[in-house]
PDB file of C-alpha atoms in Angstrom:
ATOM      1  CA  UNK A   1       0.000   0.000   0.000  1.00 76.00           C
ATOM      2  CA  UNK A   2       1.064   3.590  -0.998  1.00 92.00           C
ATOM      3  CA  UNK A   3       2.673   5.818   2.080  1.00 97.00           C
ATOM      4  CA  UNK A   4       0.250   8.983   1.875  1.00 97.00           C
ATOM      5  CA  UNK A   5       2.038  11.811   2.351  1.00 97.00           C
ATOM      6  CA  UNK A   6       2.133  15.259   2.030  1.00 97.00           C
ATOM      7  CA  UNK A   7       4.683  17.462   1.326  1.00 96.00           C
ATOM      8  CA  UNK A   8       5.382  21.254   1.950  1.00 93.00           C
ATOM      9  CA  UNK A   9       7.940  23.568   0.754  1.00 90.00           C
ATOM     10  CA  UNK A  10       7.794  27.499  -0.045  1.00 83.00           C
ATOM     11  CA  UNK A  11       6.416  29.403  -2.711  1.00 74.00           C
ATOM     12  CA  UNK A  12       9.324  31.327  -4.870  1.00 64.00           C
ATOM     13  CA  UNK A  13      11.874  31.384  -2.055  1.00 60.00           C
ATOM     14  CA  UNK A  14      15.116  32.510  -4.098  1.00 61.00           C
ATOM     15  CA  UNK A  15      17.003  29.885  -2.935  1.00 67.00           C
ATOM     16  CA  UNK A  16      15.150  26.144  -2.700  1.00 66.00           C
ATOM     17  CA  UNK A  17      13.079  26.081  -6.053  1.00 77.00           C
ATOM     18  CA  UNK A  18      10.181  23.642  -4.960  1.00 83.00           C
ATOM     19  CA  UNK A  19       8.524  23.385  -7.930  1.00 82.00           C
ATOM     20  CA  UNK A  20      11.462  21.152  -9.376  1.00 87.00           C
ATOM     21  CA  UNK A  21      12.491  20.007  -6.321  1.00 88.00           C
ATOM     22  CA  UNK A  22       8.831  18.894  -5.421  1.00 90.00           C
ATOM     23  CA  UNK A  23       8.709  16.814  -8.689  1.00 93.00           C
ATOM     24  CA  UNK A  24      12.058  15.234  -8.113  1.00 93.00           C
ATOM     25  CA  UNK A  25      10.697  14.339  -4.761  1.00 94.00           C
ATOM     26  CA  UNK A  26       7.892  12.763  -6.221  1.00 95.00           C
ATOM     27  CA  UNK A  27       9.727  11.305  -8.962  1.00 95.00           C
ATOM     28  CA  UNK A  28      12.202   9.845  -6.134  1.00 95.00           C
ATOM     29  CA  UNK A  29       9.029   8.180  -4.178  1.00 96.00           C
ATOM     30  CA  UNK A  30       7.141   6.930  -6.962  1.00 93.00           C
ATOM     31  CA  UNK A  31       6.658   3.544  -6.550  1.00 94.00           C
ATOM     32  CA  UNK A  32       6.664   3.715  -2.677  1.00 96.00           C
ATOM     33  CA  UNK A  33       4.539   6.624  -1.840  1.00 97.00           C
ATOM     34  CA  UNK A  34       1.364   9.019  -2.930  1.00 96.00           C
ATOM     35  CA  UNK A  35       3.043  12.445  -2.626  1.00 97.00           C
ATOM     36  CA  UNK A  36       0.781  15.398  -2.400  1.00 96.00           C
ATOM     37  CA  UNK A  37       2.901  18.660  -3.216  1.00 96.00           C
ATOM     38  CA  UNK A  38       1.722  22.020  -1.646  1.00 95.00           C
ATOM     39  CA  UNK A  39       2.810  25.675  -0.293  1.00 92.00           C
ATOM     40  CA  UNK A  40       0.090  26.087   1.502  1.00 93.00           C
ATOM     41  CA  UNK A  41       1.324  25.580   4.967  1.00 92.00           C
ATOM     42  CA  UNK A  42      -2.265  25.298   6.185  1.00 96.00           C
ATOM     43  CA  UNK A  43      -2.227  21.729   5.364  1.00 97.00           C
ATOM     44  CA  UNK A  44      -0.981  20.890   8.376  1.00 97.00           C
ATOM     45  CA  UNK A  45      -3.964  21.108  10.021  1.00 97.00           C
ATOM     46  CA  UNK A  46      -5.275  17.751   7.922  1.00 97.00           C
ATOM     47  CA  UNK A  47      -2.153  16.188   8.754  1.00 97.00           C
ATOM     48  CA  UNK A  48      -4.643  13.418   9.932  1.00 95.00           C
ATOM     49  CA  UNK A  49      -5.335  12.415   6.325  1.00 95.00           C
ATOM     50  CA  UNK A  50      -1.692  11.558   6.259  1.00 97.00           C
ATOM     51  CA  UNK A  51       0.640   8.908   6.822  1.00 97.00           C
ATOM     52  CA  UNK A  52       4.202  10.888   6.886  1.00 97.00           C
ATOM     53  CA  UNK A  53       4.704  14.771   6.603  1.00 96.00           C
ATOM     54  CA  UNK A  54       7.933  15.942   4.496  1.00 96.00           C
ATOM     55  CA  UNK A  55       8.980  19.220   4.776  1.00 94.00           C
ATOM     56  CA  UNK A  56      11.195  21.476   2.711  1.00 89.00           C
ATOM     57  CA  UNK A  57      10.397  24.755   4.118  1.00 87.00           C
ATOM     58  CA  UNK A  58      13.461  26.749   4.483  1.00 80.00           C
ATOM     59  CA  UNK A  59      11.439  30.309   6.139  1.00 78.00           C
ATOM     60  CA  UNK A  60      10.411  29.602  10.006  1.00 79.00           C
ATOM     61  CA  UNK A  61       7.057  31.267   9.553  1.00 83.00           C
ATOM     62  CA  UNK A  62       4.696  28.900  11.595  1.00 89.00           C
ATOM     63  CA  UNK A  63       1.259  29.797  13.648  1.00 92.00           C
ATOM     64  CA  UNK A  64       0.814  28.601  16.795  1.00 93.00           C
ATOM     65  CA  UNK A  65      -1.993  26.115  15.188  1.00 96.00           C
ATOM     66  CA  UNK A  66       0.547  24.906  12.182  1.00 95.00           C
ATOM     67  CA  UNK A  67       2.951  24.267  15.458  1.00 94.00           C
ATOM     68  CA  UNK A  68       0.534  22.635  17.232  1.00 96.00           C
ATOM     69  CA  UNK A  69      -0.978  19.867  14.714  1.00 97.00           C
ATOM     70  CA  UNK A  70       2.912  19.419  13.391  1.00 96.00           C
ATOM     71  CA  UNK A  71       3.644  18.134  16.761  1.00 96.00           C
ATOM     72  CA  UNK A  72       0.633  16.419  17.720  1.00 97.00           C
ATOM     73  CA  UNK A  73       0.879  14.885  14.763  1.00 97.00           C
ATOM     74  CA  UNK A  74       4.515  12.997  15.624  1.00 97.00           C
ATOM     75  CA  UNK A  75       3.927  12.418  18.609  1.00 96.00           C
ATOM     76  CA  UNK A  76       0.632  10.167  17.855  1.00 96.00           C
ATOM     77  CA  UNK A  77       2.491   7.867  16.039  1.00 95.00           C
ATOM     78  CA  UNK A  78       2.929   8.890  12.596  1.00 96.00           C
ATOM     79  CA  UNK A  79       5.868  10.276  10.618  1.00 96.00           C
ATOM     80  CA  UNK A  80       8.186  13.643  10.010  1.00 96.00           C
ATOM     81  CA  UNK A  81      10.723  13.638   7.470  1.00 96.00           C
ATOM     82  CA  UNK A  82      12.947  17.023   7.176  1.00 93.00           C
ATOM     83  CA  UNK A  83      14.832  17.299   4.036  1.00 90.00           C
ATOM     84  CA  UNK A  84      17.805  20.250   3.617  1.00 83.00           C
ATOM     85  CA  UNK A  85      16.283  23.285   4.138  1.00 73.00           C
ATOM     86  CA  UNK A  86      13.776  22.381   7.000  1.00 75.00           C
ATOM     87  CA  UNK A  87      16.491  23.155   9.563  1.00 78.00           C
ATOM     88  CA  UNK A  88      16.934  26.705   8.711  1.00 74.00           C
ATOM     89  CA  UNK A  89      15.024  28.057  11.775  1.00 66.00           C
ATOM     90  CA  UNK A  90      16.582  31.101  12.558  1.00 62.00           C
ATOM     91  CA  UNK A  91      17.509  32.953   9.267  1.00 59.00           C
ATOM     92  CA  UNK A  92      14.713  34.714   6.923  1.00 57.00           C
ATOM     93  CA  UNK A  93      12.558  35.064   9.510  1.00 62.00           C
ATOM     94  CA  UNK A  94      12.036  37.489  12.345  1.00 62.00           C
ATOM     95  CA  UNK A  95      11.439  35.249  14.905  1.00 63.00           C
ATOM     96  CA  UNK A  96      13.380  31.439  15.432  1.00 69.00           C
ATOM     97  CA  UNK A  97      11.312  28.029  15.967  1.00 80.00           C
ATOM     98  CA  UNK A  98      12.511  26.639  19.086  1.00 85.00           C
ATOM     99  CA  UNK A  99       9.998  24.133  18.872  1.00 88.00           C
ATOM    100  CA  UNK A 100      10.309  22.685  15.610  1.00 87.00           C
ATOM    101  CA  UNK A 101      14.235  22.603  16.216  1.00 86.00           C
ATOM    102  CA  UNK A 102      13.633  20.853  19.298  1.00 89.00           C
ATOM    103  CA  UNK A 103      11.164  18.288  17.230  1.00 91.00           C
ATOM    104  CA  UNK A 104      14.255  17.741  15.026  1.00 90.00           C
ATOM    105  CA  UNK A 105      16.865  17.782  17.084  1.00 92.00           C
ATOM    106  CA  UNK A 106      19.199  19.751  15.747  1.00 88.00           C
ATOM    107  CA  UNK A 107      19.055  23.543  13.313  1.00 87.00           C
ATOM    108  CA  UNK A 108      21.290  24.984  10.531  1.00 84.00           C
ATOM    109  CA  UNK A 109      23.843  27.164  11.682  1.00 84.00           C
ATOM    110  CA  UNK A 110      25.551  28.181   7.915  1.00 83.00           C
ATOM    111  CA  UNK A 111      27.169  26.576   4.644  1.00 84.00           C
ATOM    112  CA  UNK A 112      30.012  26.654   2.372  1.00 84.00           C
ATOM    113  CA  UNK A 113      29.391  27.015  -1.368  1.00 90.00           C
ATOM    114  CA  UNK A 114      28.178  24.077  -2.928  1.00 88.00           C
ATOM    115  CA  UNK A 115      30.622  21.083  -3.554  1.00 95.00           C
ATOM    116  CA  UNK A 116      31.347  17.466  -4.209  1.00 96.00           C
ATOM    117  CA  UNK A 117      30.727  15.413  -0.784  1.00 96.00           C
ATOM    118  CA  UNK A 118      31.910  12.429   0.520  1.00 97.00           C
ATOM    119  CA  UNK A 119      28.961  11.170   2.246  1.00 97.00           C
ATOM    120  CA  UNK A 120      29.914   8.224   4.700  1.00 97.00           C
ATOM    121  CA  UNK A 121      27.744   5.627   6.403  1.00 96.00           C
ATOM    122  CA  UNK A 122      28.083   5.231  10.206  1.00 92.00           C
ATOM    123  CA  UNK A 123      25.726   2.590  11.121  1.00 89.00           C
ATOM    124  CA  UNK A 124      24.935   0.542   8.474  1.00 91.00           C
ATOM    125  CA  UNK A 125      22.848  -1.977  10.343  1.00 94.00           C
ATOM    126  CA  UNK A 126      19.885   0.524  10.738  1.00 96.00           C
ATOM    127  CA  UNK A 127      17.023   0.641   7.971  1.00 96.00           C
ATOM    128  CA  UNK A 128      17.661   4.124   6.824  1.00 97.00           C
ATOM    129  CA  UNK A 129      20.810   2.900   5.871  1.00 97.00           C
ATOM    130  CA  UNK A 130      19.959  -0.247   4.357  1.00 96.00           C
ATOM    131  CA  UNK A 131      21.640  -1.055   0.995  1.00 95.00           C
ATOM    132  CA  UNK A 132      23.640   2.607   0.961  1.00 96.00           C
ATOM    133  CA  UNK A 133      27.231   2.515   0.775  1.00 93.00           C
ATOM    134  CA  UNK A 134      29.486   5.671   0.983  1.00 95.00           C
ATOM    135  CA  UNK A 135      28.558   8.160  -1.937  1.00 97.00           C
ATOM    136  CA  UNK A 136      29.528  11.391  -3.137  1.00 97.00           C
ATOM    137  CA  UNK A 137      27.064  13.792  -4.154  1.00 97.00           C
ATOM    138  CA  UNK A 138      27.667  17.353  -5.290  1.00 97.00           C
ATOM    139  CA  UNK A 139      25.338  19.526  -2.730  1.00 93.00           C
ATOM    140  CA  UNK A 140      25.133  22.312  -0.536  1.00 89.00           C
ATOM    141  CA  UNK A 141      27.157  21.233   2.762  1.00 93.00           C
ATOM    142  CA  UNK A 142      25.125  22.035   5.767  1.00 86.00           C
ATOM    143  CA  UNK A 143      26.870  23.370   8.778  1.00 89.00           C
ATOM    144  CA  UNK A 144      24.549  22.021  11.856  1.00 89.00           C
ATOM    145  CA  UNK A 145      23.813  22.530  15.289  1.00 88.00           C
ATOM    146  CA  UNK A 146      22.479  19.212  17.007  1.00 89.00           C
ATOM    147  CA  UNK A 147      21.770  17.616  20.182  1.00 92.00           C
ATOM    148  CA  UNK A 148      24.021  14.188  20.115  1.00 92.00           C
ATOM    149  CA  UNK A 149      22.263  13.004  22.985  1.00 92.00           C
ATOM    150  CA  UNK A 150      18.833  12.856  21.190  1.00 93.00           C
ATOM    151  CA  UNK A 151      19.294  12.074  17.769  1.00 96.00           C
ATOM    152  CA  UNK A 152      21.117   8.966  16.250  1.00 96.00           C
ATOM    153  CA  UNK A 153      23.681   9.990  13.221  1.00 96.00           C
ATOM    154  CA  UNK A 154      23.456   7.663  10.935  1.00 97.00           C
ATOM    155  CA  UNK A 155      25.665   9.395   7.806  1.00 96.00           C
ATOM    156  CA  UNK A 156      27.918  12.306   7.655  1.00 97.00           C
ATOM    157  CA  UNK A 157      30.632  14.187   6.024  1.00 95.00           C
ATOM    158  CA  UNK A 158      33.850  15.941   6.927  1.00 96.00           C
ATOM    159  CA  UNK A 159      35.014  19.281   4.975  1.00 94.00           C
ATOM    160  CA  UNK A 160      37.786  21.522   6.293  1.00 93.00           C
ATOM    161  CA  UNK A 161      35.360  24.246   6.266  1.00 90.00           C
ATOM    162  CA  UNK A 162      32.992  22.309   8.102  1.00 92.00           C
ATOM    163  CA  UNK A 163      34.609  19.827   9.983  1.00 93.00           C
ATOM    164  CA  UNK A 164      32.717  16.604  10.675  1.00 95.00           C
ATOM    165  CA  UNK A 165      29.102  17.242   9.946  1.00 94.00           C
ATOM    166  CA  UNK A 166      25.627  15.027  10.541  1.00 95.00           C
ATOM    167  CA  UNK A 167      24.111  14.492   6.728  1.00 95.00           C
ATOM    168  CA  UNK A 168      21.148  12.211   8.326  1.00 96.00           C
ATOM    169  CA  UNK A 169      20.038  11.574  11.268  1.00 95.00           C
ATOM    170  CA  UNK A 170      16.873   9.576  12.999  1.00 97.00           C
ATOM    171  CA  UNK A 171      15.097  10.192  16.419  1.00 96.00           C
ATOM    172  CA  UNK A 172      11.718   9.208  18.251  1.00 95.00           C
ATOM    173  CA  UNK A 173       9.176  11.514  19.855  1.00 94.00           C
ATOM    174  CA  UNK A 174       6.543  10.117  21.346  1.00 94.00           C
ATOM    175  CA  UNK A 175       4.940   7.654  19.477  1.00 95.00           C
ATOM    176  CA  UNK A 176       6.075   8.952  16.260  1.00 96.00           C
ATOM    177  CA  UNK A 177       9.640   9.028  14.429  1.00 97.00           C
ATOM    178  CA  UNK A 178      11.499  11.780  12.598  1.00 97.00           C
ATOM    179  CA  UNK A 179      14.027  11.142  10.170  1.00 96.00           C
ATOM    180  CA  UNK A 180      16.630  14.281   8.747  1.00 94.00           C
ATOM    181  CA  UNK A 181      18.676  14.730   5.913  1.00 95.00           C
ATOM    182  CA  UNK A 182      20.892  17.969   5.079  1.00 94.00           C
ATOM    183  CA  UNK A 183      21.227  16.898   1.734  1.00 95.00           C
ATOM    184  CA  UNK A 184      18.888  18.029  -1.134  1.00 89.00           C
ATOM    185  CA  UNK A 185      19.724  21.855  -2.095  1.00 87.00           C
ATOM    186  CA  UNK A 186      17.992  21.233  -5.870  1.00 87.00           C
ATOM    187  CA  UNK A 187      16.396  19.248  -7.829  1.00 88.00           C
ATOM    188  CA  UNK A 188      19.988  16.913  -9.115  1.00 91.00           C
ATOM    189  CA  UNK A 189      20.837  16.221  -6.069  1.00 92.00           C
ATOM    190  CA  UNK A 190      17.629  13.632  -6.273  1.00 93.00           C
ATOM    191  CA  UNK A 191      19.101  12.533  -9.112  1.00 94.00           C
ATOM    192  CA  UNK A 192      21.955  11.091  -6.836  1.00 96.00           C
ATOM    193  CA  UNK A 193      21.758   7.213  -6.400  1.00 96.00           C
ATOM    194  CA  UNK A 194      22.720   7.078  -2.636  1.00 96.00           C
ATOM    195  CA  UNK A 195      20.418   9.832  -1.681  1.00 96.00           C
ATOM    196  CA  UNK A 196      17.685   8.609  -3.492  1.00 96.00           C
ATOM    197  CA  UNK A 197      18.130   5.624  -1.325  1.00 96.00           C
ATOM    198  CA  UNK A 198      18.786   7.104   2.098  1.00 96.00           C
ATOM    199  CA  UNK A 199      15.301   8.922   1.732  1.00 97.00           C
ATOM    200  CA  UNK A 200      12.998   6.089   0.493  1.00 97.00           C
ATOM    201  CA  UNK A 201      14.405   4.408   3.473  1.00 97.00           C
ATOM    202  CA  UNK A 202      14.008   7.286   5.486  1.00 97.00           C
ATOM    203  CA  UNK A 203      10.030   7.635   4.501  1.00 97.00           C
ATOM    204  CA  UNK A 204       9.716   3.688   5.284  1.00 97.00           C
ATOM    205  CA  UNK A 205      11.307   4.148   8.722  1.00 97.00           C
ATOM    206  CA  UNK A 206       9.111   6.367   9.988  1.00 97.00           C
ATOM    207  CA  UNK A 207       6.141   5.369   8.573  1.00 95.00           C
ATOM    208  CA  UNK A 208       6.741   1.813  10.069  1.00 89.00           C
ATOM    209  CA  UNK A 209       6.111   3.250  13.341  1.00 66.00           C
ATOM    210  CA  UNK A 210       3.068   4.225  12.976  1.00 59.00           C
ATOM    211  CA  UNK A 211       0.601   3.273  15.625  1.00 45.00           C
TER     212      UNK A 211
END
């Protein structure tokens, strides 16, 4: 059976073009998933329709109601998958998102310009890692903030810009599961073999703990 899920990103934000990355997503989750694409952050609130939320928002700018069913939501059972972008909590905006960076576990901090990565696999006995060897993927290297103690990395990268950075990582909130990946800045990087991989795993993870 199909994973029904909806994904968000932003309308004509300069940087994250969702309209191509929103059909690459799609594209990515074909065979595996039902992916409804929207901008219209008010969806949310029918999260219940919904087996796994994606989201590729890169501007902060959630109501107190979007906040509330986004959590309630996870921590029910079902799933959250944050692609790239979706950690950028604190820049664009006027005011940060504690909460949702607290939901993920970790926020952006900055980036490099975009280059060729060495992604490596650190636990390669979990599912979201199943079948994925090292890869290298040319991408937008995400400088991170994130609590070690709450999240499980399960790939990274090291850049001398960077140092040692998480590229995805998996953690549980109440009933529910929430699965991160830095990687994704356009539409090629979907194109990319091992990330294609990493996040069909990623959406069958957290959808398997559904309640």
């Amino acid at each position: 059976m199909a994973i029904d899920t909806l994904a968000i990103g932003d309308d004509e934000f300069e940087f994250h073009d969702f309209g191509a990355v929103g059909r690459a997503l799609e594209d990515a989750l074909r065979d595996i998933a039902d992916v409804e694409l929207t901008t219209e952050r008010d969806a949310v609130l029918t999260l219940d329709d919904y087996d796994v939320f994606v989201d590729y928002t890169t501007k902060a700018e959630w109501t107190p109601a979007q906040l509330d069913a986004i959590q309630s939501f996870v921590t029910a059972g079902s799933g959250y998958v944050r692609l790239h972008c979706a950690t950028v909590l604190d820049s664009f905006v006027d005011e940060p998102c504690p909460e949702l960076a607290d939901l993920i576990g970790g926020r952006f901090l900055t980036h490099p310009e975009m280059t060729t990565i060495d992604i490596e696999i650190g636990d390669a006995a979990h599912p979201v890692t199943d079948g994925v060897d090292g890869f290298q993927i040319y991408d937008e290297p995400y400088e991170l903030d994130w609590d070690a103690d709450r999240v499980t990395v399960l790939a990274e990268f090291t850049l001398p810009e960077t140092g040692t950075m998480p590229a995805a990582w998996v953690r549980t909130e109440g009933d529910g599961r929430v699965f991160y990946c830095s990687l994704g800045h356009d539409s090629t990087a979907f194109e990319n073999a091992g990330f294609r991989r990493l996040l069909r795993n990623g959406l069958q993870w957290v959808v398997e703990g559904h309640s």
